[in-house]
Amino acid sequence: MPKSFLIALFSIVSGRLAGFATNLANVPLTFEPAGGQPSSAAQFVARGPGYSLAFSAREVLARLDSRPPGSFQTLRMRWLGANPKAGAAVLDRQPGVVSYFIGNDPAKWRTAIPTYGRLRYAQLYPGIDLIFYGNQRRLEYDLVVEPGADPDVIAWRIDGARVSLDAHGNLLLSTPDGVATFEKPLLFQRDRDRKTVIDGEFALAGSQIRFRVGPYDRSKPLTIDPVLSYASYLGGSNMDNIGNTTGPGTVAASQALAIDSAGSVYVTGYTQSVDFPVANAYQGSPPAKTGGYPYRSVFVTKFSPDGSSLVYSTYLGGDGEDYAYAIAVDSSGSAYVTGLTDSVNFPITSGAYQTVCSPQPNNKLPSANAAPAACNSSNDSAFVTKLSPAGTSLVYSTFFGGFGGGYGTAIAVDSAGRAYLAGFEDSPCQTSYLYEGCFPTISGAVISTIAANNVTTFCFAAVFDPAGATLLYSTLFGDLNGLGTSKTVTSGGTQAAAVAVDSNGYFYLVGDTQAGKLPTTPGVVQPAGAPLDSTGSFVTAYRGFIAKFNPITAGASLNYATYLGGKTGNTGDYVSGIAIDSAGNSYLVGYTNSNDFPVIAGAFNTVCGTGGTCAAAHVTKLNPSGTQMLWSTYVGGSKQDGSDDVFFTGPIQLDGSGNVYIIGQTNGGAGFPMVNPVEAPPNGGDAQVLIIELDPTGSKLLFSSTIGSDGLNPASPAGLAVDAGGDIFIAGNTDGPNLITTPGAF
């Protein structure tokens, strides 16, 4: 049965030592002057529970707590043939200080010691600097090779561990207490925003460790960069899924993974396992289900930054079917989860906005909250749940929806703690009642009510206050003319795939639709959907869409709305994710079957379906007003044999340099170009997860790799996150036992 997996791919400019049972990965973010440390030669130290690091002119000394208690082991990293005068110097003074009050002699106390963000060995070799720093509680380093310098002179050795290379090119350090890893390096050069990957790897020569560097432009700087940090399964003995794995046209691809500023990873989904791993749980065991059948329950899990343990992991649900499709995390570490439930007793908090699941219309009752519940397998409800940072309690939890069917597919949170929800709703208002069972919208909604005779489905966008008690905005979005299948009217459902909010408070809804008359706005790139066919009937293909709303503080009205897709044929276009940059430009990702999808000349790939049907991802950048495509490209789908087809996509993310990351699914991936892959793709076979990085112009492939299967068992994507430094985190699901897990992973 499918098992979930979690992988963190790090493509930052650094190297790192990770995987000790002593949790060496949890290195503090700061360095401080040594001042009386055990090693008299030490100039600076970094310290944490179970270890300390001492930096001297010629080496780095790691002292690690060991077994039995009170003992320790030492690793010594020595740079060979280096400049003895290089020395260590600290950079980036931090606002905090540290003090040590040890013993009862005040003369030996050390107070107000300054801390620093980076430590630099300048000109360790001619033209080569070594820079250590902390990033998300991991120790990292850069080897910066200046133009004209020779990287072949870099050599080092590690005493205190047996050194070897594994089959993937990772450097393994074996000690009595475990195995540490320096990941296989990625070497690259940057020219402004462009990143060129250079061939390279570790090389062992006796006890010496070096880098083998392929041809590169020696007139430009060179950087060495590792790739894989950790990978772990997550699940019990039955069916487990992170997020949702259903393809386009139904429930959209999920964003079921989130990261916080410390590097902890949060995932959500659903499980039928009674032994799903729990830790510090709000609900430590699966809820009792009606009839004893192992219906699905939500889970929410937080991993430690190094992936070795669970900070918390909890069930969440009632006595029916419960699914979670998306998660977001705020600056305090509170997790926000949304999905679907038909449990009347799903955990709901006092004072929540809606306390009744799928409320029945009833003209004798004053409000939906007072109406009787009609939750069952046919009438379900979206929910929004906010967990405390520790995961042991609910800050708030609320149902959301009208009488009928609905669920939440996406969630985001702004800096004020407002939750932005997107989802699906199928709740026509019953005109013979007082509409207590109608979907809850507010004044100013784009579409406020679904007519009783409307046979189509709608998506929605909604915003909750930080307490989950007040609905700040809510609107339906779809085609009000969807009253049937007559040639004189348009028809077709609309569903949401993702929601986002930018730093200025504008929020965005994206998804796909069969509707021919969405409420688009003048001047946008595609104000009309697919045309009618030769008989005058509406072409019922899916088309993508994006809707941008003004900030809550400005009334949350519709700013613009546009279709996005091909214009001819009974093909399909889907939008599965959106990211916003600091200038307000939007980046959209999805999947297309359209040979005429609007790509821009000079893009990475402008041709799809040369051998027949187009099957590709697409990535498009729009300006802030939705009136111009800044660039647009196919990703895959250009080979006649279909070996590079991409047939399912998930979220999209940006890093601090404007590089664009997407995740998708491909059949084996053998024909898709691999750039510094984490694993060699199998030659065909079952579906593979595909991770891709494009440059900021959408014209160049910077990194690509398949993940999660040997070609014999399918794997599907379920979440993607990227931090400002370019660390990549992905989550998904697999049927197979061959995930490339790492030493020390949970």
XYZ file of C-alpha atoms in Angstrom:
746
model
C 0.000 0.000 0.000
C 1.236 3.523 -0.695
C 3.539 5.015 1.888
C 4.359 8.663 2.225
C 7.867 9.964 1.913
C 9.666 13.154 2.755
C 12.782 14.405 1.030
C 14.800 17.549 1.604
C 16.966 18.532 -1.332
C 19.451 21.269 -0.584
C 20.837 23.255 -3.497
C 22.276 26.060 -1.425
C 25.860 27.304 -1.773
C 27.284 25.161 0.943
C 28.467 21.876 2.341
C 27.254 20.262 5.522
C 27.924 17.488 7.966
C 24.733 15.700 8.985
C 23.360 12.482 10.361
C 25.024 11.878 13.765
C 22.891 10.451 16.522
C 24.208 13.391 18.527
C 22.180 15.662 16.225
C 25.135 17.583 14.850
C 22.758 19.042 12.268
C 21.254 21.270 14.974
C 24.219 23.642 14.927
C 23.451 27.120 16.264
C 23.307 30.004 13.863
C 26.124 31.939 15.519
C 29.849 31.844 16.240
C 31.571 33.373 19.241
C 35.165 34.068 20.374
C 36.723 31.002 22.014
C 38.144 32.678 25.132
C 39.390 29.785 27.264
C 37.969 26.763 25.444
C 39.660 23.345 25.951
C 41.643 23.741 22.731
C 44.017 26.614 23.394
C 44.514 27.075 19.642
C 40.812 27.669 19.049
C 39.879 31.146 17.900
C 36.101 30.735 17.674
C 33.490 28.193 18.735
C 29.974 27.116 17.938
C 28.143 25.040 20.500
C 24.967 23.146 21.158
C 23.509 20.249 23.175
C 25.825 17.285 22.856
C 28.652 18.865 20.892
C 30.982 21.813 20.405
C 32.988 23.014 17.414
C 36.321 24.802 17.703
C 37.793 26.752 14.790
C 41.553 27.362 14.769
C 43.928 28.611 12.093
C 44.495 25.213 10.500
C 41.597 22.959 11.482
C 38.065 22.500 12.737
C 37.642 20.306 15.816
C 34.263 18.684 16.545
C 33.850 17.270 20.060
C 30.792 14.993 20.210
C 29.102 13.504 23.259
C 29.167 9.733 23.021
C 28.200 6.575 24.873
C 28.526 5.908 27.791
C 27.487 9.280 29.260
C 30.467 11.461 30.074
C 32.575 10.158 27.207
C 33.042 11.855 23.857
C 34.658 11.413 20.488
C 36.524 13.890 18.349
C 36.548 14.560 14.628
C 39.335 16.739 13.283
C 39.088 18.391 9.850
C 42.469 19.556 8.550
C 43.043 21.517 5.355
C 46.234 20.266 3.696
C 48.758 22.583 2.098
C 46.666 25.593 3.116
C 47.888 29.082 3.939
C 48.989 28.934 7.632
C 48.307 32.663 7.948
C 44.735 32.462 6.716
C 43.248 32.330 10.216
C 39.578 32.677 11.030
C 37.676 35.956 11.177
C 34.038 36.503 12.112
C 31.555 38.497 10.046
C 27.973 39.750 10.449
C 27.715 40.796 14.097
C 24.409 39.558 15.493
C 22.161 41.498 17.887
C 22.302 38.806 20.585
C 25.010 38.044 23.145
C 25.686 34.989 25.330
C 26.835 34.669 28.931
C 28.233 31.752 30.983
C 27.749 31.695 34.769
C 29.594 28.487 35.611
C 30.781 27.783 39.138
C 30.617 30.056 42.170
C 33.607 32.260 41.313
C 32.345 35.450 39.610
C 35.853 36.088 38.307
C 35.433 33.089 36.016
C 32.042 34.077 34.694
C 31.934 35.266 31.087
C 29.253 37.765 30.145
C 27.972 39.656 27.083
C 30.024 37.635 24.591
C 29.313 38.884 21.051
C 27.927 36.498 18.420
C 28.424 36.470 14.670
C 26.604 34.993 11.694
C 29.586 33.882 9.591
C 33.177 32.779 9.998
C 35.666 33.246 7.151
C 39.093 31.830 6.290
C 40.271 34.372 3.697
C 42.731 33.099 1.082
C 42.896 29.634 2.591
C 44.444 28.767 -0.742
C 45.453 31.327 -3.380
C 42.219 32.891 -4.595
C 40.030 30.559 -2.503
C 38.036 31.535 0.601
C 36.326 29.174 3.044
C 33.204 30.545 4.757
C 31.285 28.752 7.533
C 27.799 29.846 8.574
C 24.588 28.554 10.056
C 21.468 28.215 7.985
C 18.214 26.930 9.518
C 20.237 25.427 12.394
C 22.639 23.546 10.101
C 26.389 24.127 9.869
C 27.280 24.975 6.296
C 30.304 26.134 4.364
C 31.155 27.771 1.050
C 34.343 27.216 -0.889
C 34.486 30.295 -3.116
C 36.967 29.925 -5.963
C 37.849 33.287 -7.489
C 38.413 33.733 -11.241
C 41.757 32.258 -12.224
C 42.253 30.309 -8.974
C 42.922 26.564 -9.072
C 40.377 24.344 -7.231
C 42.667 21.335 -7.642
C 44.820 22.595 -4.762
C 41.977 22.081 -2.254
C 42.736 19.036 -0.100
C 41.695 17.975 3.394
C 41.510 15.015 5.688
C 39.291 13.977 8.584
C 40.776 12.180 11.566
C 38.555 10.189 13.918
C 36.366 8.541 11.259
C 36.716 6.024 8.449
C 36.182 7.830 5.143
C 34.537 6.286 2.071
C 32.354 7.149 -0.923
C 28.954 5.561 -1.471
C 27.397 4.634 -4.810
C 25.843 8.092 -5.138
C 29.115 9.979 -4.652
C 28.422 11.030 -1.061
C 31.344 11.156 1.384
C 30.631 8.895 4.376
C 32.324 9.334 7.761
C 31.883 6.172 9.834
C 32.275 6.448 13.616
C 31.358 4.142 16.518
C 28.221 6.211 17.142
C 26.958 6.432 13.570
C 27.582 7.667 10.065
C 27.921 11.293 9.014
C 27.626 12.460 5.440
C 29.037 15.184 3.235
C 26.617 15.131 0.318
C 27.834 14.841 -3.266
C 28.753 18.374 -4.321
C 27.021 20.395 -6.996
C 29.493 22.737 -8.685
C 28.173 25.757 -10.516
C 28.892 29.270 -11.725
C 26.598 32.261 -11.703
C 26.321 35.020 -14.273
C 23.909 37.471 -12.675
C 20.740 35.384 -12.237
C 21.879 32.480 -14.405
C 23.399 29.374 -12.884
C 25.561 27.039 -14.981
C 26.108 23.571 -13.538
C 29.683 22.230 -13.702
C 30.583 18.559 -13.637
C 32.330 17.588 -10.401
C 32.491 15.181 -7.464
C 34.474 14.123 -4.389
C 37.725 12.277 -5.042
C 39.629 10.152 -2.485
C 43.382 9.706 -2.688
C 44.459 7.653 0.292
C 43.549 9.736 3.341
C 43.177 12.902 1.292
C 39.811 14.275 0.194
C 39.730 16.435 -2.921
C 37.288 17.657 -5.539
C 37.325 16.522 -9.139
C 36.245 19.533 -11.202
C 35.220 19.308 -14.844
C 35.795 22.008 -17.475
C 34.456 25.439 -16.534
C 34.900 29.140 -17.309
C 37.914 30.107 -15.224
C 37.188 33.809 -15.769
C 34.200 33.514 -13.403
C 33.848 32.423 -9.749
C 33.123 28.751 -9.002
C 30.982 27.479 -6.111
C 30.649 23.955 -4.664
C 27.156 22.913 -3.544
C 25.743 19.666 -2.060
C 22.402 18.201 -3.072
C 20.654 15.658 -0.819
C 20.436 16.150 2.944
C 17.836 13.646 4.139
C 15.016 11.424 2.966
C 12.544 9.456 5.093
C 9.439 7.328 4.843
C 6.389 8.225 6.948
C 3.543 5.836 7.653
C 2.096 2.821 9.427
C 1.030 -0.627 8.246
C -1.992 0.396 6.151
C -2.743 3.066 3.548
C -1.036 6.428 4.188
C -1.038 9.498 1.918
C 0.515 12.917 2.262
C -1.974 15.350 0.746
C -3.925 14.256 -2.292
C -2.724 12.185 -5.230
C -5.715 12.500 -7.549
C -4.961 13.801 -11.033
C -6.165 16.912 -12.909
C -9.855 17.536 -13.300
C -10.837 16.302 -9.831
C -9.298 17.395 -6.528
C -6.315 19.471 -7.573
C -2.709 18.761 -6.642
C -2.066 19.466 -3.007
C 0.408 21.624 -1.120
C 0.654 19.316 1.844
C 4.142 20.361 2.975
C 5.360 23.522 4.698
C 8.584 24.661 6.369
C 9.300 27.099 9.180
C 12.246 29.435 9.735
C 14.140 26.817 11.771
C 14.045 24.274 8.936
C 11.393 22.020 10.463
C 9.110 20.346 7.937
C 5.341 19.966 8.416
C 3.245 17.510 6.396
C -0.401 16.525 6.449
C -2.598 13.939 4.806
C -4.773 11.000 5.699
C -4.154 7.520 7.031
C -5.940 4.220 7.562
C -3.122 2.927 9.772
C -3.962 2.329 13.416
C -0.197 2.368 14.090
C 0.653 5.608 12.308
C 3.662 7.085 14.190
C 2.592 9.628 16.813
C 4.571 11.911 19.130
C 3.395 14.678 21.487
C -0.008 14.207 19.891
C -3.276 16.120 20.246
C -5.016 12.838 19.298
C -2.727 9.946 20.113
C -4.837 7.190 18.563
C -7.162 6.997 15.564
C -10.732 8.083 16.303
C -13.278 5.309 16.706
C -15.033 4.909 13.370
C -18.641 3.949 12.730
C -18.949 0.175 12.416
C -15.300 -0.324 13.247
C -14.228 0.102 9.607
C -10.800 1.780 9.283
C -12.041 4.960 7.675
C -9.462 7.606 6.920
C -8.253 10.049 9.560
C -6.215 13.207 9.121
C -2.624 13.278 10.365
C -0.366 16.280 10.966
C 3.366 15.647 11.456
C 6.300 17.954 12.214
C 9.864 16.732 11.567
C 13.002 17.982 13.268
C 15.243 20.112 10.996
C 17.577 17.189 10.279
C 14.753 14.743 9.533
C 15.851 12.330 12.262
C 12.868 12.607 14.622
C 9.283 13.806 15.030
C 8.694 17.009 16.963
C 5.024 16.033 16.998
C 2.697 13.790 15.036
C -1.024 13.531 15.664
C -4.239 12.051 14.368
C -7.098 14.502 13.748
C -10.667 13.476 13.017
C -14.043 12.124 14.056
C -16.085 8.992 13.432
C -16.407 9.411 9.651
C -14.065 9.972 6.718
C -11.504 12.752 7.176
C -8.933 13.954 4.625
C -6.343 16.731 4.726
C -5.123 18.227 1.466
C -3.049 21.291 2.379
C -1.009 22.879 5.160
C 0.544 26.277 5.914
C 2.725 27.474 8.807
C 2.941 30.955 10.349
C 5.937 32.707 11.892
C 5.176 31.272 15.356
C 5.180 27.672 14.123
C 1.412 27.189 14.238
C 0.176 24.864 11.489
C -3.034 25.499 9.502
C -4.673 22.469 7.867
C -7.642 22.148 5.534
C -9.423 19.320 3.782
C -12.684 17.388 3.850
C -14.724 15.710 6.567
C -18.062 13.960 6.891
C -17.607 13.473 10.643
C -20.318 15.240 12.606
C -17.977 15.098 15.617
C -14.839 16.342 13.882
C -12.846 18.296 16.536
C -14.326 21.832 16.568
C -13.424 24.522 19.087
C -15.715 26.735 21.089
C -16.387 30.061 19.377
C -15.435 28.776 15.927
C -17.088 30.400 12.924
C -19.152 27.312 12.000
C -19.831 24.524 14.465
C -22.167 22.389 12.320
C -21.074 20.071 9.511
C -23.080 20.502 6.278
C -26.000 22.349 7.937
C -29.492 21.535 6.625
C -31.687 24.334 5.294
C -34.492 24.911 7.764
C -36.886 27.842 7.769
C -37.499 27.483 11.509
C -33.933 28.084 12.599
C -32.148 31.446 12.713
C -28.702 30.480 11.425
C -26.589 27.793 9.820
C -24.854 27.154 13.121
C -28.189 26.315 14.706
C -29.364 24.141 11.804
C -29.123 20.369 12.221
C -26.075 18.669 10.730
C -26.486 16.631 7.568
C -22.945 15.224 7.393
C -22.631 11.873 5.670
C -20.870 10.305 2.721
C -22.940 12.471 0.339
C -22.892 15.706 2.329
C -19.459 16.671 3.545
C -17.734 19.870 4.603
C -14.487 21.750 4.410
C -12.651 22.359 7.661
C -9.905 24.698 8.841
C -7.829 23.702 11.882
C -5.008 25.677 13.489
C -2.679 23.695 15.756
C -0.500 25.189 18.466
C 3.276 25.304 17.799
C 3.722 22.251 20.042
C 1.011 20.326 18.182
C -0.678 19.274 21.401
C -3.723 21.567 21.241
C -6.039 23.317 18.803
C -5.937 27.106 18.588
C -9.159 26.921 16.600
C -11.004 24.475 14.381
C -14.100 25.170 12.287
C -16.314 23.606 9.657
C -16.874 25.680 6.541
C -19.526 25.271 3.861
C -23.221 24.917 3.147
C -25.583 22.004 2.761
C -24.194 19.553 0.206
C -20.648 18.730 -0.758
C -17.514 20.791 -0.251
C -13.905 20.626 0.795
C -10.829 22.769 1.268
C -8.041 22.212 -1.267
C -5.533 24.946 -0.365
C -4.591 27.249 2.489
C -2.210 30.152 3.086
C -1.551 32.490 6.013
C -0.410 36.114 6.129
C 1.837 37.907 8.615
C -1.178 38.912 10.737
C -2.343 35.306 11.149
C -5.305 35.534 8.774
C -6.010 32.229 7.026
C -6.813 32.206 3.296
C -8.796 29.187 2.173
C -9.651 27.823 -1.267
C -11.838 24.887 -2.118
C -14.816 23.349 -3.874
C -18.514 23.814 -3.152
C -21.688 22.154 -4.454
C -24.419 23.743 -2.345
C -27.321 25.251 -4.281
C -29.683 27.324 -2.167
C -33.140 25.873 -1.644
C -35.542 28.664 -2.566
C -38.353 27.177 -0.469
C -36.373 27.801 2.705
C -34.625 30.756 4.294
C -31.215 29.735 2.910
C -29.660 28.728 6.208
C -27.997 25.884 4.281
C -26.477 28.147 1.616
C -22.750 28.487 1.225
C -21.635 31.386 3.451
C -20.551 34.447 1.467
C -20.297 38.093 2.475
C -21.301 41.400 0.938
C -19.112 42.243 -2.027
C -18.615 38.629 -3.115
C -17.982 38.066 -6.816
C -20.693 35.373 -6.742
C -22.778 35.165 -3.592
C -25.287 32.364 -4.251
C -25.614 29.181 -6.297
C -29.099 29.022 -7.787
C -31.154 25.949 -6.970
C -31.317 24.905 -10.649
C -27.601 25.411 -11.317
C -26.091 22.032 -12.119
C -22.455 23.102 -12.158
C -19.931 23.183 -9.338
C -18.069 26.206 -8.000
C -14.858 26.889 -6.196
C -14.485 29.442 -3.424
C -12.013 31.783 -1.761
C -12.439 32.740 1.906
C -10.476 34.589 4.581
C -10.722 33.996 8.348
C -9.607 36.291 11.156
C -6.695 35.113 13.368
C -9.115 33.583 15.891
C -11.056 31.537 13.325
C -14.260 33.128 14.600
C -15.036 35.715 11.921
C -15.338 35.372 8.166
C -13.561 38.428 6.713
C -14.297 37.600 3.098
C -15.921 34.790 1.162
C -16.923 34.409 -2.461
C -17.906 31.690 -4.869
C -16.147 31.639 -8.233
C -17.414 29.961 -11.397
C -20.047 30.355 -14.113
C -23.462 31.679 -13.112
C -24.842 30.638 -16.513
C -24.191 26.958 -15.802
C -27.849 25.970 -15.763
C -27.679 22.947 -18.027
C -26.176 21.566 -21.232
C -28.133 23.577 -23.806
C -26.172 25.167 -26.658
C -27.511 28.546 -25.580
C -25.750 28.480 -22.233
C -22.325 27.531 -21.052
C -21.821 24.819 -18.505
C -19.038 23.147 -16.587
C -17.539 22.963 -13.135
C -14.820 25.136 -11.614
C -12.398 23.996 -8.941
C -9.570 25.577 -6.976
C -6.052 24.174 -6.838
C -4.075 26.768 -4.870
C -4.305 30.022 -2.954
C -1.552 32.529 -2.159
C -1.193 35.876 -0.406
C 1.605 38.343 -1.121
C 3.445 40.735 1.181
C 1.040 43.579 0.314
C -2.079 41.579 1.193
C -3.287 40.776 -2.333
C -4.507 37.207 -2.500
C -4.832 34.852 -5.452
C -7.032 31.923 -6.422
C -6.037 29.506 -9.202
C -7.447 26.306 -10.592
C -9.183 24.879 -13.641
C -12.643 25.167 -15.127
C -14.969 23.851 -17.822
C -16.969 27.070 -17.617
C -17.085 29.261 -20.700
C -18.030 32.476 -18.934
C -15.989 33.078 -15.820
C -16.195 36.645 -14.448
C -12.996 37.770 -16.188
C -11.919 41.426 -16.263
C -11.060 43.710 -19.208
C -7.521 43.850 -20.564
C -6.261 40.560 -19.132
C -4.158 38.140 -21.179
C -7.054 35.725 -21.835
C -10.503 37.197 -21.132
C -12.285 34.316 -22.930
C -12.149 30.578 -22.518
C -12.197 27.888 -25.192
C -14.554 28.540 -28.137
C -17.719 26.663 -29.026
C -17.297 23.753 -31.414
C -18.559 23.578 -35.003
C -22.088 22.704 -33.866
C -22.229 25.618 -31.440
C -21.827 23.452 -28.361
C -19.422 24.443 -25.636
C -16.133 22.571 -25.733
C -16.058 20.895 -22.335
C -12.286 20.884 -22.006
C -10.667 22.254 -18.888
C -8.912 25.629 -18.953
C -6.780 27.140 -16.223
C -7.632 30.409 -14.501
C -6.209 32.931 -12.047
C -8.163 35.449 -9.966
C -6.438 38.200 -7.965
C -8.241 39.955 -5.078
C -7.499 43.264 -3.397
C -6.309 43.127 0.236
C -8.770 42.477 3.047
C -7.931 45.925 4.407
C -9.046 47.452 1.082
C -12.318 45.564 0.736
C -11.144 42.339 -0.943
C -12.822 43.034 -4.283
C -11.799 41.283 -7.490
C -8.647 42.903 -8.918
C -8.451 40.834 -12.092
C -9.410 37.418 -13.437
C -8.184 35.637 -16.554
C -8.191 32.260 -18.238
C -4.887 30.569 -19.029
C -4.666 27.834 -21.631
C -4.886 26.833 -25.271
C -7.606 28.186 -27.523
C -8.498 25.340 -29.866
C -9.475 21.698 -29.704
C -11.000 19.507 -27.048
C -7.817 19.481 -24.965
C -7.135 20.204 -21.309
C -5.205 22.869 -19.417
C -4.801 22.942 -15.643
C -3.216 25.356 -13.185
C -2.007 23.614 -10.038
C 0.111 26.212 -8.225
C 1.006 29.881 -7.874
C 3.889 31.870 -6.369
C 4.263 35.644 -6.091
C 7.527 37.593 -6.148
C 8.301 40.816 -4.270
C 7.269 42.925 -7.293
C 3.810 41.347 -7.426
C 4.444 39.212 -10.515
C 2.689 35.856 -10.425
C 4.222 32.515 -11.465
C 1.785 29.790 -12.485
C 2.423 26.102 -13.005
C 0.181 23.426 -14.398
C -0.267 20.660 -16.930
C -1.431 20.996 -20.536
C -2.540 18.915 -23.534
C -2.711 22.004 -25.760
C -0.302 22.300 -28.679
C -1.209 25.989 -28.822
C -0.645 26.846 -25.176
C 0.618 30.473 -25.188
C 4.373 30.050 -24.793
C 6.814 32.891 -25.463
C 9.742 32.852 -27.901
C 13.065 32.253 -26.155
C 11.516 30.107 -23.427
C 13.062 26.840 -22.285
C 10.701 24.796 -24.486
C 8.257 26.196 -27.054
C 7.099 22.985 -28.763
C 4.885 20.227 -27.370
C 3.409 17.097 -28.895
C 5.753 16.594 -31.834
C 4.899 12.904 -31.820
C 1.167 13.270 -31.176
C -0.714 14.497 -28.123
C 0.934 17.228 -26.089
C 1.605 16.207 -22.481
C 3.700 18.771 -20.668
C 3.973 20.991 -17.658
C 3.708 24.719 -18.300
C 5.142 27.632 -16.343
C 3.957 31.217 -16.945
C 4.963 34.548 -15.424
C 2.328 37.321 -15.441
C 2.751 40.979 -14.570
C 0.930 42.339 -11.462
C -2.145 43.453 -13.434
C -2.562 40.192 -15.366
C -2.363 42.087 -18.659
C 0.963 40.735 -19.930
C 2.815 37.428 -20.103
C 6.408 38.197 -19.142
C 7.414 34.674 -20.159
C 5.771 31.293 -20.640
C 7.215 27.862 -21.386
C 6.429 24.207 -21.784
C 8.410 21.863 -19.534
C 8.705 18.452 -21.200
C 6.479 17.035 -23.912
C 8.839 17.746 -26.801
C 10.053 14.227 -27.680
C 8.259 12.066 -30.208
C 8.475 8.941 -28.071
C 6.812 10.682 -25.116
C 9.704 9.863 -22.800
C 9.831 13.439 -21.467
C 6.074 13.840 -20.977
C 4.909 15.457 -17.725
C 1.330 14.536 -16.914
C 0.721 15.866 -13.407
C 2.044 18.921 -11.562
C 1.900 20.330 -8.038
C 2.955 23.606 -6.411
C 5.466 26.184 -7.644
C 8.063 27.995 -5.505
C 10.708 30.738 -5.814
C 14.056 31.163 -4.075
C 15.788 34.389 -3.044
C 17.482 34.697 -6.460
C 14.230 34.380 -8.407
C 14.843 30.819 -9.606
C 11.647 28.860 -10.203
C 10.957 25.368 -8.818
C 8.176 22.991 -9.816
C 7.285 19.403 -9.002
C 5.479 16.946 -11.220
C 5.115 13.387 -12.371
C 6.538 11.611 -15.393
C 6.492 8.059 -16.738
C 9.949 6.900 -15.766
C 11.560 10.191 -16.719
C 14.260 8.542 -18.817
C 13.792 11.060 -21.629
C 13.598 14.211 -19.537
C 16.990 15.973 -19.362
C 18.618 15.393 -15.982
C 20.835 18.157 -14.533
C 22.908 16.981 -11.541
C 20.257 14.388 -10.589
C 20.037 12.980 -7.086
C 19.449 9.519 -8.527
C 19.713 7.992 -11.983
C 16.214 7.811 -13.515
C 14.929 4.336 -14.383
C 14.421 3.539 -18.033
C 10.655 3.859 -18.187
C 8.328 1.993 -15.866
C 5.862 3.369 -13.357
C 5.356 7.035 -12.620
C 8.185 9.041 -11.098
C 8.262 12.259 -9.089
C 10.150 14.947 -11.004
C 11.695 18.048 -9.404
C 12.754 20.903 -11.727
C 14.504 24.266 -11.297
C 14.360 26.973 -13.980
C 16.293 30.213 -14.082
C 14.438 33.537 -13.448
C 13.885 34.110 -17.192
C 12.241 30.740 -17.811
C 14.799 29.988 -20.512
C 17.205 27.557 -18.858
C 17.014 24.335 -16.874
C 19.256 24.631 -13.783
C 18.461 21.397 -11.943
C 16.275 18.353 -12.511
C 15.989 14.914 -10.978
C 13.546 12.068 -10.550
C 12.897 10.929 -6.982
C 11.241 8.108 -5.143
C 11.035 4.952 -7.251
C 12.975 2.358 -9.239
C 10.499 2.318 -12.098
C 8.708 -0.730 -10.698
C 6.474 1.117 -8.212
C 4.627 4.390 -8.795
C 5.440 7.584 -6.893
C 3.418 10.804 -6.832
C 4.171 14.358 -5.623
C 2.279 15.937 -2.727
C 4.155 19.059 -1.641
C 7.041 21.411 -2.408
C 8.760 24.158 -0.429
C 11.909 26.179 -1.142
C 13.651 28.558 1.226
C 15.430 31.795 0.304
C 18.762 30.019 -0.030
C 17.445 27.475 -2.508
C 16.973 24.498 -0.158
C 14.323 22.256 -1.743
C 11.874 20.199 0.342
C 9.486 17.739 -1.314
C 6.891 15.287 -0.076
C 5.005 12.565 -1.878
C 3.768 9.003 -1.842
C 5.187 5.722 -3.086
C 4.134 2.075 -3.362
C 7.711 0.852 -3.368
C 10.517 -0.034 -0.946
C 13.321 1.633 -2.895
C 13.229 5.271 -1.782
C 16.791 6.539 -1.324
C 16.526 7.149 2.412
C 19.526 8.557 4.256
C 21.420 7.414 7.365
C 19.793 8.729 10.548
C 16.460 9.542 8.875
C 13.298 9.016 10.931
